[in-house]
Coordinates of C-alpha atoms in Angstrom, one line a residue:
X1 CA 79.5 83.4 -6.8
X2 CA 81.8 86.0 -8.3
X3 CA 80.3 88.9 -9.7
X4 CA 83.6 90.6 -10.6
X5 CA 82.8 90.8 -14.7
X6 CA 79.5 92.0 -13.7
X7 CA 81.0 95.3 -11.6
X8 CA 83.5 95.7 -14.8
X9 CA 81.4 96.0 -17.4
X10 CA 79.2 99.0 -14.7
X11 CA 82.5 100.5 -14.4
X12 CA 83.0 100.4 -18.2
X13 CA 79.5 101.8 -18.7
X14 CA 80.0 104.6 -15.9
X15 CA 82.9 105.8 -17.8
X16 CA 81.2 106.3 -21.4
X17 CA 79.9 109.6 -22.6
X18 CA 75.9 108.8 -23.3
X19 CA 75.7 111.6 -25.5
X20 CA 78.6 109.6 -27.7
X21 CA 75.7 106.7 -27.9
X22 CA 74.1 108.0 -31.2
X23 CA 76.5 110.0 -32.8
X24 CA 79.0 110.3 -36.2
X25 CA 81.7 107.6 -36.3
X26 CA 84.4 110.0 -34.8
X27 CA 82.0 109.7 -31.7
X28 CA 81.9 105.9 -31.7
X29 CA 85.4 106.2 -31.7
X30 CA 86.1 108.2 -28.8
X31 CA 83.8 105.9 -26.8
X32 CA 86.2 103.0 -28.5
X33 CA 88.4 105.2 -26.6
X34 CA 86.4 105.5 -23.7
X35 CA 85.8 101.5 -23.1
X36 CA 89.1 100.4 -23.6
X37 CA 91.1 103.6 -21.6
X38 CA 88.2 102.5 -19.1
X39 CA 89.5 98.6 -19.2
X40 CA 93.0 98.9 -18.5
X41 CA 92.3 101.4 -15.6
X42 CA 90.2 98.2 -13.9
X43 CA 92.8 95.0 -15.3
X44 CA 95.4 97.6 -12.9
X45 CA 93.2 97.9 -10.5
X46 CA 92.6 94.3 -10.5
X47 CA 96.3 93.4 -10.3
X48 CA 96.7 96.0 -7.4
X49 CA 94.6 94.5 -5.0
X50 CA 96.0 91.0 -6.2
X51 CA 99.2 92.2 -5.3
X52 CA 98.5 93.4 -1.6
X53 CA 96.3 90.5 -0.9
X54 CA 99.7 88.1 -1.9
X55 CA 101.5 90.4 0.3
X56 CA 98.8 90.7 3.3
X57 CA 99.4 86.6 3.0
X58 CA 103.4 86.5 3.1
X59 CA 103.8 89.6 5.0
X60 CA 104.6 88.2 8.6
X61 CA 107.6 86.3 7.1
X62 CA 108.8 88.5 4.7
X63 CA 109.0 91.1 7.4
X64 CA 110.5 89.0 9.4
X65 CA 113.3 88.4 7.0
X66 CA 113.5 91.4 6.5
X67 CA 114.4 92.0 10.5
X68 CA 116.3 89.1 10.7
X69 CA 118.4 90.6 7.5
X70 CA 118.9 94.2 9.6
X71 CA 119.5 91.9 13.1
X72 CA 122.7 90.5 11.4
X73 CA 124.3 93.7 9.5
X74 CA 124.3 95.3 12.9
X75 CA 125.9 92.0 14.7
X76 CA 128.4 91.5 11.7
X77 CA 129.2 95.7 11.7
X78 CA 129.7 95.6 15.3
X79 CA 131.8 92.9 15.1
X80 CA 134.3 94.3 12.3
X81 CA 136.8 96.7 13.4
X82 CA 136.6 98.7 9.7
X83 CA 132.7 100.0 11.2
X84 CA 133.3 99.5 14.5
X85 CA 134.0 103.1 15.5
X86 CA 130.5 103.8 14.1
X87 CA 128.5 101.6 16.6
X88 CA 126.0 104.7 18.1
X89 CA 124.4 105.5 14.3
X90 CA 124.6 101.4 13.4
X91 CA 122.8 101.0 16.9
X92 CA 120.3 103.2 16.9
X93 CA 119.0 103.0 13.0
X94 CA 119.1 98.7 13.1
X95 CA 117.1 99.0 16.4
X96 CA 114.9 101.8 14.9
X97 CA 113.8 99.3 11.8
X98 CA 114.2 96.0 13.8
X99 CA 110.8 97.9 16.9
X100 CA 109.4 99.4 13.5
X101 CA 108.8 95.6 12.5
X102 CA 108.9 94.5 15.7
X103 CA 105.1 96.4 16.5
X104 CA 103.4 95.9 13.4
X105 CA 102.4 92.8 15.2
X106 CA 102.7 93.7 19.1
X107 CA 100.4 95.4 20.5
X108 CA 101.9 99.4 22.2
X109 CA 100.0 98.4 25.7
X110 CA 103.2 96.5 26.1
X111 CA 105.4 99.7 26.2
X112 CA 102.9 102.4 26.9
X113 CA 100.8 100.7 29.8
X114 CA 104.1 100.7 31.8
X115 CA 105.0 103.1 31.3
X116 CA 101.6 105.2 32.3
X117 CA 101.8 102.7 36.0
X118 CA 104.8 104.7 36.2
X119 CA 104.5 108.3 34.6
X120 CA 100.5 109.1 35.5
X121 CA 101.0 108.9 39.2
X122 CA 104.5 109.8 39.7
X123 CA 104.8 113.1 37.5
X124 CA 101.5 113.4 35.5
X125 CA 99.2 113.8 38.5
X126 CA 101.2 115.5 41.0
X127 CA 102.1 118.7 38.5
X128 CA 99.1 118.9 37.0
X129 CA 97.5 119.0 40.6
X130 CA 99.4 122.1 41.0
X131 CA 97.6 125.5 40.1
X132 CA 97.9 126.6 36.8
X133 CA 100.2 129.7 37.9
X134 CA 102.4 127.3 39.8
X135 CA 103.3 125.0 36.4
X136 CA 103.9 128.0 34.3
X137 CA 106.0 129.4 37.2
X138 CA 107.9 125.5 36.9
X139 CA 108.2 126.5 33.4
X140 CA 109.6 129.2 32.9
X141 CA 112.5 128.4 35.7
X142 CA 113.1 125.1 33.5
X143 CA 113.4 127.0 30.7
X144 CA 115.4 130.0 32.1
X145 CA 117.9 127.6 33.6
X146 CA 118.1 125.2 30.4
X147 CA 119.2 129.1 28.1
X148 CA 121.2 129.8 31.0
X149 CA 123.0 126.1 31.4
X150 CA 123.2 126.1 28.0
X151 CA 125.0 128.9 27.3
X152 CA 127.5 129.4 30.5
X153 CA 127.3 126.2 31.8
X154 CA 129.7 124.6 29.1
X155 CA 133.3 125.8 28.3
X156 CA 134.4 128.2 26.1
X157 CA 135.6 127.3 22.4
X158 CA 138.3 129.8 21.0
X159 CA 137.9 133.2 19.7
X160 CA 135.2 133.7 22.0
X161 CA 134.0 135.2 25.6
X162 CA 131.1 135.0 28.1
X163 CA 130.4 138.5 26.8
X164 CA 129.6 136.6 23.1
X165 CA 126.5 134.4 25.0
X166 CA 125.4 137.3 26.9
X167 CA 124.6 139.1 23.6
X168 CA 122.7 136.0 22.4
X169 CA 120.6 135.4 25.2
X170 CA 119.7 138.9 26.2
X171 CA 118.8 138.9 22.5
X172 CA 116.6 135.6 23.0
X173 CA 114.6 137.9 25.2
X174 CA 114.6 140.9 23.1
X175 CA 112.5 139.6 20.5
X176 CA 110.6 136.9 22.6
X177 CA 109.2 140.0 24.4
X178 CA 108.8 141.8 20.9
X179 CA 106.5 139.0 19.9
X180 CA 104.5 139.0 23.0
X181 CA 104.0 142.9 22.4
X182 CA 103.0 142.5 19.1
X183 CA 100.5 139.3 19.5
X184 CA 97.1 140.0 18.4
X185 CA 95.3 138.3 21.5
X186 CA 97.8 138.7 24.3
X187 CA 95.5 137.8 26.8
X188 CA 95.2 134.4 25.0
X189 CA 98.8 133.8 24.4
X190 CA 99.2 129.7 25.1
X191 CA 102.1 129.9 27.7
X192 CA 102.4 126.4 27.9
X193 CA 102.9 125.7 24.0
X194 CA 105.4 128.6 24.0
X195 CA 107.6 127.3 27.2
X196 CA 107.8 123.9 26.1
X197 CA 108.6 124.7 22.3
X198 CA 111.6 127.3 23.2
X199 CA 112.4 124.6 25.9
X200 CA 112.4 122.1 23.4
X201 CA 114.4 124.1 20.8
X202 CA 117.4 124.1 23.5
X203 CA 117.2 120.6 24.6
X204 CA 117.9 119.6 20.3
X205 CA 120.6 121.6 20.6
X206 CA 122.4 120.8 23.7
X207 CA 121.8 117.0 22.1
X208 CA 123.4 117.5 19.0
X209 CA 126.0 120.3 20.3
X210 CA 126.6 118.4 23.5
X211 CA 126.9 115.1 23.4
X212 CA 129.3 112.5 21.3
X213 CA 126.0 110.3 20.4
X214 CA 123.9 113.1 19.3
X215 CA 126.6 114.4 17.6
X216 CA 127.5 112.1 16.2
X217 CA 123.8 110.9 14.4
X218 CA 123.5 114.4 13.0
X219 CA 126.8 114.2 11.9
X220 CA 126.0 110.8 9.9
X221 CA 122.8 112.3 8.6
X222 CA 124.0 114.9 7.4
X223 CA 126.4 113.0 5.5
X224 CA 124.2 110.9 4.2
X225 CA 121.8 113.5 2.7
X226 CA 124.9 114.8 1.4
X227 CA 126.0 111.4 0.3
X228 CA 122.8 110.9 -1.2
X229 CA 122.8 114.5 -3.0
X230 CA 126.1 114.0 -4.6
X231 CA 124.7 111.1 -6.5
X232 CA 122.8 113.4 -8.7
X233 CA 126.4 114.4 -10.1
X234 CA 127.9 111.1 -11.7
X235 CA 124.8 111.4 -13.2
X236 CA 125.2 114.7 -14.9
X237 CA 128.0 113.2 -15.9
X238 CA 126.3 111.4 -18.6
X239 CA 125.6 115.3 -20.3
X240 CA 129.0 116.7 -19.4
X241 CA 132.3 115.7 -19.4
X242 CA 133.8 115.2 -15.9
X243 CA 136.2 118.0 -16.1
X244 CA 132.5 120.2 -15.7
X245 CA 130.9 118.2 -13.2
X246 CA 134.1 118.9 -10.8
X247 CA 134.0 122.5 -11.0
X248 CA 130.2 122.3 -8.8
X249 CA 129.0 124.9 -11.4
X250 CA 125.0 125.4 -9.9
X251 CA 123.6 124.9 -13.1
X252 CA 124.9 121.3 -13.5
X253 CA 125.3 120.2 -9.8
X254 CA 122.9 122.2 -7.6
X255 CA 120.0 122.4 -9.8
X256 CA 120.3 118.7 -10.5
X257 CA 120.7 117.0 -6.8
X258 CA 117.4 119.2 -6.9
X259 CA 115.6 116.9 -9.7
X260 CA 116.6 114.4 -8.2
X261 CA 115.5 114.6 -4.9
X262 CA 112.4 116.1 -5.9
X263 CA 111.9 113.0 -8.0
X264 CA 113.0 110.5 -5.3
X265 CA 110.3 112.0 -2.8
X266 CA 107.7 111.2 -5.3
X267 CA 108.2 108.0 -5.1
X268 CA 108.6 107.8 -1.6
X269 CA 105.2 109.4 -1.6
X270 CA 103.9 106.9 -3.6
X271 CA 105.0 103.9 -1.5
X272 CA 103.5 105.7 1.6
X273 CA 106.8 106.3 3.7
X274 CA 106.9 110.2 3.6
X275 CA 103.0 110.1 4.7
X276 CA 104.0 107.7 7.8
X277 CA 107.3 109.3 8.6
X278 CA 106.2 112.7 9.0
X279 CA 102.7 111.8 10.9
X280 CA 105.0 109.8 13.6
X281 CA 106.9 113.5 13.9
X282 CA 103.9 115.3 13.8
X283 CA 102.3 113.0 16.1
X284 CA 105.0 113.8 18.5
X285 CA 104.4 117.7 18.3
X286 CA 101.0 117.1 18.9
X287 CA 101.2 115.9 22.0
X288 CA 103.6 118.2 23.5
X289 CA 102.9 121.1 22.3
X290 CA 98.9 121.3 22.0
X291 CA 98.3 121.9 18.6
X292 CA 96.1 121.2 16.0
X293 CA 96.7 117.6 14.2
X294 CA 97.3 120.0 10.7
X295 CA 99.6 122.8 12.4
X296 CA 101.3 119.6 13.4
X297 CA 101.5 117.9 9.8
X298 CA 102.7 121.3 8.7
X299 CA 105.4 122.1 10.8
X300 CA 106.9 118.5 10.7
X301 CA 107.3 118.5 7.9
X302 CA 108.1 121.8 6.7
X303 CA 111.9 120.9 6.9
X304 CA 112.2 118.4 5.0
X305 CA 110.1 118.8 1.8
X306 CA 109.2 122.7 1.9
X307 CA 106.3 125.3 2.6
X308 CA 104.4 124.2 -0.1
X309 CA 104.5 120.9 -0.6
X310 CA 103.5 120.8 3.7
X311 CA 100.5 122.5 3.3
X312 CA 99.6 119.9 0.3
X313 CA 99.7 116.8 2.9
X314 CA 96.2 118.4 4.5
X315 CA 95.4 119.8 1.3
X316 CA 90.9 119.2 2.9
X317 CA 91.7 121.3 5.5
X318 CA 93.5 124.2 4.3
X319 CA 90.4 126.5 3.4
X320 CA 88.8 126.2 6.4
X321 CA 92.2 126.3 9.0
X322 CA 91.8 129.0 11.4
X323 CA 93.8 132.4 11.4
X324 CA 96.2 130.9 13.6
X325 CA 96.7 128.1 11.6
X326 CA 97.5 129.5 8.8
X327 CA 99.6 131.8 10.4
X328 CA 101.7 129.0 12.1
X329 CA 101.9 127.1 8.4
X330 CA 103.7 130.2 7.2
X331 CA 105.5 130.2 10.5
X332 CA 106.9 126.8 10.1
X333 CA 107.8 127.2 6.5
X334 CA 109.7 130.7 6.5
X335 CA 111.6 129.1 9.6
X336 CA 112.8 125.8 8.1
X337 CA 114.2 124.8 4.4
X338 CA 113.0 122.5 2.1
X339 CA 115.0 119.6 1.2
X340 CA 115.5 120.6 -2.5
X341 CA 116.8 124.3 -0.8
X342 CA 118.7 121.5 1.3
X343 CA 120.4 120.6 -1.3
X344 CA 121.3 123.5 -2.4
X345 CA 122.9 124.9 -0.1
X346 CA 125.0 121.1 0.9
X347 CA 126.4 121.8 -2.8
X348 CA 127.6 125.1 -2.0
X349 CA 129.5 124.3 0.6
X350 CA 127.8 124.8 3.4
X351 CA 127.7 122.0 6.2
X352 CA 124.8 119.4 6.4
X353 CA 125.0 118.8 10.2
X354 CA 124.1 123.0 10.9
X355 CA 121.1 123.1 8.3
X356 CA 119.9 119.8 9.9
X357 CA 120.6 120.9 12.6
X358 CA 118.6 124.4 12.4
X359 CA 115.7 123.1 10.6
X360 CA 115.0 120.5 13.4
X361 CA 115.6 122.7 16.1
X362 CA 113.0 125.6 14.2
X363 CA 110.5 123.3 14.1
X364 CA 109.2 123.6 18.2
X365 CA 110.9 127.3 18.0
X366 CA 108.4 128.0 15.0
X367 CA 105.2 127.1 16.9
X368 CA 106.1 128.3 19.6
X369 CA 106.4 132.0 17.8
X370 CA 103.0 131.5 15.8
X371 CA 101.4 130.7 18.7
X372 CA 102.7 134.1 20.9
X373 CA 102.5 136.3 17.9
X374 CA 98.7 135.1 16.8
X375 CA 97.3 132.7 19.5
X376 CA 94.3 130.3 18.5
X377 CA 90.8 132.3 19.5
X378 CA 88.7 129.3 17.4
X379 CA 87.7 125.5 17.1
X380 CA 90.4 124.3 14.4
X381 CA 88.1 121.2 12.5
X382 CA 91.5 118.9 13.5
X383 CA 91.5 119.4 16.8
X384 CA 92.1 116.0 18.7
X385 CA 93.7 114.4 15.8
X386 CA 96.2 113.5 12.9
X387 CA 95.0 113.4 9.6
X388 CA 97.4 113.3 6.1
X389 CA 96.1 113.6 2.9
X390 CA 97.8 110.5 0.7
X391 CA 97.8 112.1 -2.6
X392 CA 97.6 109.8 -4.6
X393 CA 96.2 111.3 -7.1
X394 CA 96.6 114.9 -9.2
X395 CA 95.0 115.7 -12.4
X396 CA 96.3 113.3 -13.8
X397 CA 95.5 110.6 -12.1
X398 CA 97.4 108.4 -9.5
X399 CA 101.2 106.5 -10.9
X400 CA 101.1 103.2 -11.8
X401 CA 104.3 102.0 -9.8
X402 CA 106.8 103.7 -8.3
X403 CA 108.9 104.0 -11.1
X404 CA 106.0 105.9 -12.9
X405 CA 106.1 107.9 -9.7
X406 CA 110.0 108.9 -10.1
X407 CA 109.1 109.8 -13.5
X408 CA 106.4 112.1 -12.9
X409 CA 108.7 113.4 -10.1
X410 CA 111.4 114.4 -12.1
X411 CA 109.5 115.9 -15.1
X412 CA 108.1 118.1 -11.7
X413 CA 111.9 118.6 -10.5
X414 CA 112.7 120.0 -13.6
X415 CA 109.9 122.9 -13.4
X416 CA 111.0 123.5 -10.0
X417 CA 114.5 124.1 -11.4
X418 CA 113.9 125.5 -13.9
X419 CA 112.1 128.6 -12.0
X420 CA 114.3 128.7 -9.3
X421 CA 117.2 129.1 -12.1
X422 CA 115.2 131.7 -14.0
X423 CA 114.7 133.9 -10.4
X424 CA 118.0 133.3 -8.7
X425 CA 119.3 134.7 -12.7
X426 CA 116.7 137.7 -12.3
X427 CA 116.8 138.9 -9.0
X428 CA 120.7 138.9 -9.1
X429 CA 120.7 140.9 -12.2
X430 CA 118.2 143.3 -10.7
X431 CA 119.9 143.7 -7.5
X432 CA 123.2 144.0 -10.0
X433 CA 120.9 147.0 -11.8
X434 CA 120.3 148.7 -8.5
X435 CA 123.8 148.8 -7.2
X436 CA 124.9 150.3 -10.2
X437 CA 122.5 153.1 -9.7
X438 CA 123.1 153.1 -6.5
X439 CA 127.0 153.2 -6.6
X440 CA 126.8 156.4 -9.7
X441 CA 124.4 158.7 -7.2
X442 CA 126.6 157.9 -4.3
X443 CA 129.8 158.9 -6.2
X444 CA 128.0 162.5 -6.2
X445 CA 128.3 162.2 -2.3
X446 CA 132.0 161.1 -2.1
X447 CA 130.9 157.3 -1.5
X448 CA 132.1 154.9 -4.0
X449 CA 131.0 151.8 -2.8
X450 CA 127.4 152.5 -2.0
X451 CA 125.4 149.3 -2.9
X452 CA 122.6 147.1 -1.3
X453 CA 124.9 145.3 1.4
X454 CA 125.6 148.4 2.6
X455 CA 123.3 149.3 3.1
X456 CA 121.2 146.8 4.8
X457 CA 124.8 145.6 6.6
X458 CA 124.2 149.3 8.6
X459 CA 119.7 148.5 8.7
X460 CA 120.0 145.4 10.2
X461 CA 123.2 145.7 12.1
X462 CA 121.3 145.1 15.3
X463 CA 118.7 142.5 14.8
X464 CA 122.3 140.8 13.7
X465 CA 123.9 141.8 16.5
X466 CA 121.4 140.6 19.0
X467 CA 121.3 136.9 17.1
X468 CA 125.2 136.6 18.4
X469 CA 126.6 136.8 15.3
X470 CA 130.3 137.2 15.9
X471 CA 131.4 141.2 14.2

């Protein structure tokens, strides 16, 4: 027996305001409005459930067709001479999506069981049978090996010397030692997490900078991101002439790209793509660096969606975070750049590959440094699980569809772009004002170019020197 009409009536009655039942005509009109809104919401939910049921019925056939299309594209692109030169990137992404589809139907045990059968007896058990101090010593040796190997084990490019690399290595040890000395609980520093995080940073750098496959993959990602963000430029031509869009003004090109990027991300949120990608990324750091689920999600999301938005992914747990978790949330946010800021830098001419590489490298490094400064002394609520808040609704309710989510994202992007415009304008004006005052005062001492740039250049020279920045 179908009870859906009764359920629908009950849901409508629940949304009525009892105080309006015996009111005036205005109150009755308001009651009728509530009735219509509730009815529309129920109808939309019913249609959504029907679409989901229809998709679930034909899901295997749809995914199989998509996989065959991807496979056909990969074969064609690999054979054709015009696209054969990019076979590494094509192969990586084609089989990445094919395997994602395949594991929708195949159990993970097909891969995990044989890997575990080799990993456990040959690596895991012998390693963890050693004492903690021996394992720690092996970790430090591996970290020192990859640091010195990456610094001195490869040919030098023109214009650099081993002295410059020695300064960078020395700076790494100075900063790490300084963070340890300023640690809140030096005796409780999780050294395995610190060592693995710093090791992963160096490993990512070697993969990108010293291997052809890594270089091409990240170069492709950077070009894809730059081309994607550049689509806002012809869209801006709808409001401005072509000559204006080609001048690369911050107001026209950069802010337009930021609005477009935020709108697109909000649409991916509605579909569920962003949550899935971030959860898979977070699972890796959750397993390798022994952090809580909330920390892994925030750190993995920071390079893509920004500091504030990444914290929203674990919104139910923010109020219950420990001091160490809060510190890691802030550290990972300041160590990376959001996608909107990435758009701004790319439009200003900064190489996208450098930005992508440095942001990905900073994920494990920020976790390591954060745990070095503020080690975990409590028991996090999300220890042992990776949980992401779906964020399906805001104060205005859930978007009706993907296009509605895109439109709401554009509105939010306009707010963000306006805030960036106002802050850049006012901060630059403040800097110019201070520079003018400093120059006026400096002339009294015979210093004719006393500015903030000159002062901070001398103040932060030791830091930039230890970072290995060329003189």
